[in-house]
PDB file of C-alpha atoms in Angstrom:
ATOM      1  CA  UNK A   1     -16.018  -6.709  18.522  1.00 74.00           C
ATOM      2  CA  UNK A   2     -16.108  -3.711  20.569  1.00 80.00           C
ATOM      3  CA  UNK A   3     -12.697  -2.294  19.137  1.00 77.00           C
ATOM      4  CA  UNK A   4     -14.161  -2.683  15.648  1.00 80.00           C
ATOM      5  CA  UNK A   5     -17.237  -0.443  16.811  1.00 84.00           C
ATOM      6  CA  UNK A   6     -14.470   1.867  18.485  1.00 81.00           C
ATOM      7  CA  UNK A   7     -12.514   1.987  15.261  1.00 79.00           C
ATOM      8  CA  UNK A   8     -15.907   2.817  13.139  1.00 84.00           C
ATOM      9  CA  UNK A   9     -16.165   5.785  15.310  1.00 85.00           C
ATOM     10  CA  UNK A  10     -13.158   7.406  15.272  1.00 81.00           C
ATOM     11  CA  UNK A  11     -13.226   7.029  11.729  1.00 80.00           C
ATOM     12  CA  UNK A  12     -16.304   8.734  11.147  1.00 84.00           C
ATOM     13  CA  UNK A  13     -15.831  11.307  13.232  1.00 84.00           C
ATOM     14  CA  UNK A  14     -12.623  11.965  11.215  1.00 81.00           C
ATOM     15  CA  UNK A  15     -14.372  12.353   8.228  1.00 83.00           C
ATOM     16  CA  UNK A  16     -17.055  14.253   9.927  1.00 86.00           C
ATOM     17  CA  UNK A  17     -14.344  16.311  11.367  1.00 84.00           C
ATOM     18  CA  UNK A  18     -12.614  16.572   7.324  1.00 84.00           C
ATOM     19  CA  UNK A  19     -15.987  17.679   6.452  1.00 86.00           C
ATOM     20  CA  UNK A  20     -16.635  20.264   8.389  1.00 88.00           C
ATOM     21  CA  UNK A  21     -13.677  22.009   8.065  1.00 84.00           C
ATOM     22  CA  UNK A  22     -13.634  22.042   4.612  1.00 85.00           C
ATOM     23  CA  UNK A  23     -17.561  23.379   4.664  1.00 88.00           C
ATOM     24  CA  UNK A  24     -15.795  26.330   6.410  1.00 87.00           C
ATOM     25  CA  UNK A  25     -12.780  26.955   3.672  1.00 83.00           C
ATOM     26  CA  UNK A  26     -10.027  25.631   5.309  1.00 75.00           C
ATOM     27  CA  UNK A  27      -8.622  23.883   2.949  1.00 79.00           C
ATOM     28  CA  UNK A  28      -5.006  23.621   4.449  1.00 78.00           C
ATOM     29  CA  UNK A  29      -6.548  22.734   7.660  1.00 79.00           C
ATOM     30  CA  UNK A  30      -8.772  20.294   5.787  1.00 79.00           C
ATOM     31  CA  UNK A  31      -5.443  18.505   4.032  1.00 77.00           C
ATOM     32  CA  UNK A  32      -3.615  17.892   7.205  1.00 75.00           C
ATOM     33  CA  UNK A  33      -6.583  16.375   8.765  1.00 74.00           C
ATOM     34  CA  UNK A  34      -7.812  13.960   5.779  1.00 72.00           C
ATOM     35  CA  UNK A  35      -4.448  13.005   4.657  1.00 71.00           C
ATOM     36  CA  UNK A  36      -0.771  12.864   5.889  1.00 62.00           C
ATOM     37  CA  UNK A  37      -0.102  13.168   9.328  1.00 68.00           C
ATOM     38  CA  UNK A  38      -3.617  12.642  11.102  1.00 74.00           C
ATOM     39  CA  UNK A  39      -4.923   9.524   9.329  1.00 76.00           C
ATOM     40  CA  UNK A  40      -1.140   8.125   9.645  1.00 81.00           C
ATOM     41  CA  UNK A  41      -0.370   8.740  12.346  1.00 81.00           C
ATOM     42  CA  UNK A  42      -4.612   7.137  13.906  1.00 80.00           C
ATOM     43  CA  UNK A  43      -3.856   4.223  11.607  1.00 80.00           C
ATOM     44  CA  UNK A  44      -0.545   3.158  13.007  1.00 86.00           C
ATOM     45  CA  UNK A  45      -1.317   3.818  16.333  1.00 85.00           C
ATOM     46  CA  UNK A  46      -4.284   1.281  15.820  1.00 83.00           C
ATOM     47  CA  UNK A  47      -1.968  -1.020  13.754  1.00 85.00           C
ATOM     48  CA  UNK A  48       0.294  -0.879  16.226  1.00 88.00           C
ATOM     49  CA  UNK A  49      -1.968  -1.702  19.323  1.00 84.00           C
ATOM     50  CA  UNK A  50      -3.397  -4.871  16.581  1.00 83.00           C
ATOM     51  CA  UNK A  51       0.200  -6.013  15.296  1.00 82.00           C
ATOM     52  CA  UNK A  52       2.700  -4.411  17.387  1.00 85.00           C
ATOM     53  CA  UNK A  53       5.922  -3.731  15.756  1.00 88.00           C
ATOM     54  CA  UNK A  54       5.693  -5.949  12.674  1.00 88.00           C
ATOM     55  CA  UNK A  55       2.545  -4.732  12.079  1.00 86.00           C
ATOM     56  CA  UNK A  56       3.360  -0.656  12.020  1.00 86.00           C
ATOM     57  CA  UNK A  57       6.420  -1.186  10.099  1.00 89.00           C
ATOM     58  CA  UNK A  58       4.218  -3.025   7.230  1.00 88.00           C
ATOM     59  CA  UNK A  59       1.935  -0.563   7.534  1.00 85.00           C
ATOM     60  CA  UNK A  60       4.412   2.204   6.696  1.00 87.00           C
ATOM     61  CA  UNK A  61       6.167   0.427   3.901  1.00 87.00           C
ATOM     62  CA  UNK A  62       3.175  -0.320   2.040  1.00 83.00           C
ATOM     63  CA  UNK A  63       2.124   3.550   2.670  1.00 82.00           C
ATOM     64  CA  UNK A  64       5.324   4.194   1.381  1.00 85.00           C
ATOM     65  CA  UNK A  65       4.653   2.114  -1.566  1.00 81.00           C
ATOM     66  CA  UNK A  66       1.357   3.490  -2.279  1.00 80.00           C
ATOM     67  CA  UNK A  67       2.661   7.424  -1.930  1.00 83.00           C
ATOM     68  CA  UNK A  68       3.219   7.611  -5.945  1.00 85.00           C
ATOM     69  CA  UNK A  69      -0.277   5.975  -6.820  1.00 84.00           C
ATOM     70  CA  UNK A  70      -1.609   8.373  -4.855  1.00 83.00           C
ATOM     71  CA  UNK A  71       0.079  10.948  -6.347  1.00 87.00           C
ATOM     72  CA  UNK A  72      -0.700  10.088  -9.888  1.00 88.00           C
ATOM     73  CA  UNK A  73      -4.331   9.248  -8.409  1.00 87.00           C
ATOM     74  CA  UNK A  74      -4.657  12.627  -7.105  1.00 87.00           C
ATOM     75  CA  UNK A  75      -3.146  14.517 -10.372  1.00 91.00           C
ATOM     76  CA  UNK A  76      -5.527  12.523 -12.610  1.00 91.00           C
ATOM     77  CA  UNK A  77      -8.425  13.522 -10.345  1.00 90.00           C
ATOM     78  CA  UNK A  78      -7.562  17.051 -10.278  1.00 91.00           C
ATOM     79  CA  UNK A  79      -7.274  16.993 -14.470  1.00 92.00           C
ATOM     80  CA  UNK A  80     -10.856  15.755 -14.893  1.00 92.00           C
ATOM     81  CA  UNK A  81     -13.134  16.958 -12.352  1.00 92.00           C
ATOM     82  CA  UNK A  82     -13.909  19.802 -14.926  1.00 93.00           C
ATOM     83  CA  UNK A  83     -14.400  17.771 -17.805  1.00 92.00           C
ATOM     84  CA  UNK A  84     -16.391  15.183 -16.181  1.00 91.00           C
ATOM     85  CA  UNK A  85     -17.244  15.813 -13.005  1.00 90.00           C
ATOM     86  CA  UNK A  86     -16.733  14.635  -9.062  1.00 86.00           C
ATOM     87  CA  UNK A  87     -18.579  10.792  -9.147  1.00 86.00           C
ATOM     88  CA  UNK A  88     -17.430  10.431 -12.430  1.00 89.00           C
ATOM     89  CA  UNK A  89     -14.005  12.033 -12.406  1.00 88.00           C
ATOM     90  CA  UNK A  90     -12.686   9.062  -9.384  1.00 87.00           C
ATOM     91  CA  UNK A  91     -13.472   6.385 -10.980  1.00 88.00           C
ATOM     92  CA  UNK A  92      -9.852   6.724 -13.458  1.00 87.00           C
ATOM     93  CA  UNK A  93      -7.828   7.852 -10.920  1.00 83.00           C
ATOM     94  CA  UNK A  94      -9.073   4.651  -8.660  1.00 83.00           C
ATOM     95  CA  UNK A  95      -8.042   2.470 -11.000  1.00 84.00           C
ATOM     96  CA  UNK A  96      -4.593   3.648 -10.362  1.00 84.00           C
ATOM     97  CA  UNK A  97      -4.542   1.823  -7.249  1.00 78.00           C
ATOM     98  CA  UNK A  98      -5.128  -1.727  -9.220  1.00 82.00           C
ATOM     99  CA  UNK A  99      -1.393  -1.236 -10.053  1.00 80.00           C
ATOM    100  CA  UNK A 100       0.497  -2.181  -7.149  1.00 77.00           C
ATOM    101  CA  UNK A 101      -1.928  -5.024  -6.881  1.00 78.00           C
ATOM    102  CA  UNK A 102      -1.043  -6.196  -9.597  1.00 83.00           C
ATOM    103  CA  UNK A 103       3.010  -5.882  -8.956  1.00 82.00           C
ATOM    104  CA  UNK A 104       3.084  -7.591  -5.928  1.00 79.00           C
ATOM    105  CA  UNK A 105       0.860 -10.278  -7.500  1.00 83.00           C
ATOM    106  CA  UNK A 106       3.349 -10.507 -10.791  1.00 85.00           C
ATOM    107  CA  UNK A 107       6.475 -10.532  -7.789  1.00 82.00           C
ATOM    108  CA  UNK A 108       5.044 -13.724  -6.262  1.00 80.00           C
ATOM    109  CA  UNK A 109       4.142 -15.061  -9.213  1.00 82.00           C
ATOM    110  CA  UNK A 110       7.700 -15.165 -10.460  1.00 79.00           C
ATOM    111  CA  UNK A 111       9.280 -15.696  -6.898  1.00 79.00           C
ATOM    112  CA  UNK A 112       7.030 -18.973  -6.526  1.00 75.00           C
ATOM    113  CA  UNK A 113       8.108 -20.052  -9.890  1.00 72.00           C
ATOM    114  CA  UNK A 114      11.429 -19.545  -9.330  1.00 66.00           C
ATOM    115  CA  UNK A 115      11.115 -21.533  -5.781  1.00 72.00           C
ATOM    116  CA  UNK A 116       9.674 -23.881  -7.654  1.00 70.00           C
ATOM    117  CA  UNK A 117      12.340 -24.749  -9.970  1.00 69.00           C
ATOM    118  CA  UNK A 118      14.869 -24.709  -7.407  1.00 67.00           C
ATOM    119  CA  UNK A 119      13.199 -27.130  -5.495  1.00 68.00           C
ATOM    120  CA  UNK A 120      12.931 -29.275  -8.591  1.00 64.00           C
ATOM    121  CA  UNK A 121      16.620 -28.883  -9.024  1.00 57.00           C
ATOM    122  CA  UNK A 122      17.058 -29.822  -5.420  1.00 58.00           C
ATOM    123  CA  UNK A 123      15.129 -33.262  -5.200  1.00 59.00           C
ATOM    124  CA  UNK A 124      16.425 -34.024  -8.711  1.00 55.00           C
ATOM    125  CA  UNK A 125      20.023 -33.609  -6.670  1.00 55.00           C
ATOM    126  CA  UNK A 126      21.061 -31.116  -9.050  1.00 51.00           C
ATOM    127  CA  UNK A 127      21.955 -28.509  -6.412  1.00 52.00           C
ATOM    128  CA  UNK A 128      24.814 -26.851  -7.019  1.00 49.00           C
ATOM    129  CA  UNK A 129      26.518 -25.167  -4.366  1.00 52.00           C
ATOM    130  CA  UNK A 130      29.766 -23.343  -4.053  1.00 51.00           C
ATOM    131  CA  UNK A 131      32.253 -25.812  -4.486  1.00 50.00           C
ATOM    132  CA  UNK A 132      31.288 -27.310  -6.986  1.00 49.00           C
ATOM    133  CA  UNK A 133      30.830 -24.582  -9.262  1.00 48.00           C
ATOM    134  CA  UNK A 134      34.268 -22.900  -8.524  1.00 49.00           C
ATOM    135  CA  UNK A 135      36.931 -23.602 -11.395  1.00 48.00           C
ATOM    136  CA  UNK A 136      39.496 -26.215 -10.490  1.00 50.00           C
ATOM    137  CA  UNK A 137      41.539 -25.920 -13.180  1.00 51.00           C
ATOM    138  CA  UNK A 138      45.638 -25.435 -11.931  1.00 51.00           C
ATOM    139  CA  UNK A 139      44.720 -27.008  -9.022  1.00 51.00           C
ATOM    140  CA  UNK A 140      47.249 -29.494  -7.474  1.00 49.00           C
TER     141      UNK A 140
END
């Protein structure tokens, strides 16, 4: 419990820390701290210490995976924060992030359905392996 209480501070004081420096109009500064290498960097450090290895190299393919979302996220944030404002001008680019969601969940759908039928195929002794799907025509 205490990590968790650890992990809550360091993240607030990161976005304290993003905060501040953007208060003072440093918005490069402010970018390098909020986004790409700082918060990477903390968060697979502390996925790291949680789920060694395994765990960090998850964590950088799905960051990898999410890297266009974001993207579009960001453009379609940047497009309507003049036309409708900060609060309101999140909410469509959020929605972006629903997409890979809903990928992965479409992915397993079809991978457990295809499972599925195999194992049908399998216990119905329809399992066809090499040998017997290899033409034997000529043979003597």
């Amino acid at each position: 419990m205490l990590q968790y209480l650890l992990y809550f501070v360091v993240g607030g004081g990161l976005v304290a820390l993003v905060a501040f420096l953007a208060q003072r109009g440093n918005a490069t500064l402010t970018i390098m701290v909020a986004n790409i290498p700082v918060m990477f960097l903390l968060n697979m450090l502390l996925t790291y210490k949680a789920g060694g290895v395994d765990g960090s190299l998850m964590y950088a393919k799905a960051a990898l995976m999410y890297l266009p979302f974001y993207i579009i996220f960001v453009v379609i944030t940047m497009f309507l924060i003049p036309r409708l404002g900060m609060p309101l001008a999140l909410i469509p680019g959020s929605l972006v992030f629903i997409v890979p969601v809903l990928i992965r969940r479409m992915r397993a759908r079809r991978t457990g359905t295809l499972q599925r039928i195999k194992e049908k195929a399998v216990i119905a002794g329809v399992d066809f392996n090499g040998e017997q799907t290899t033409s034997q025509a000529g043979a003597a």
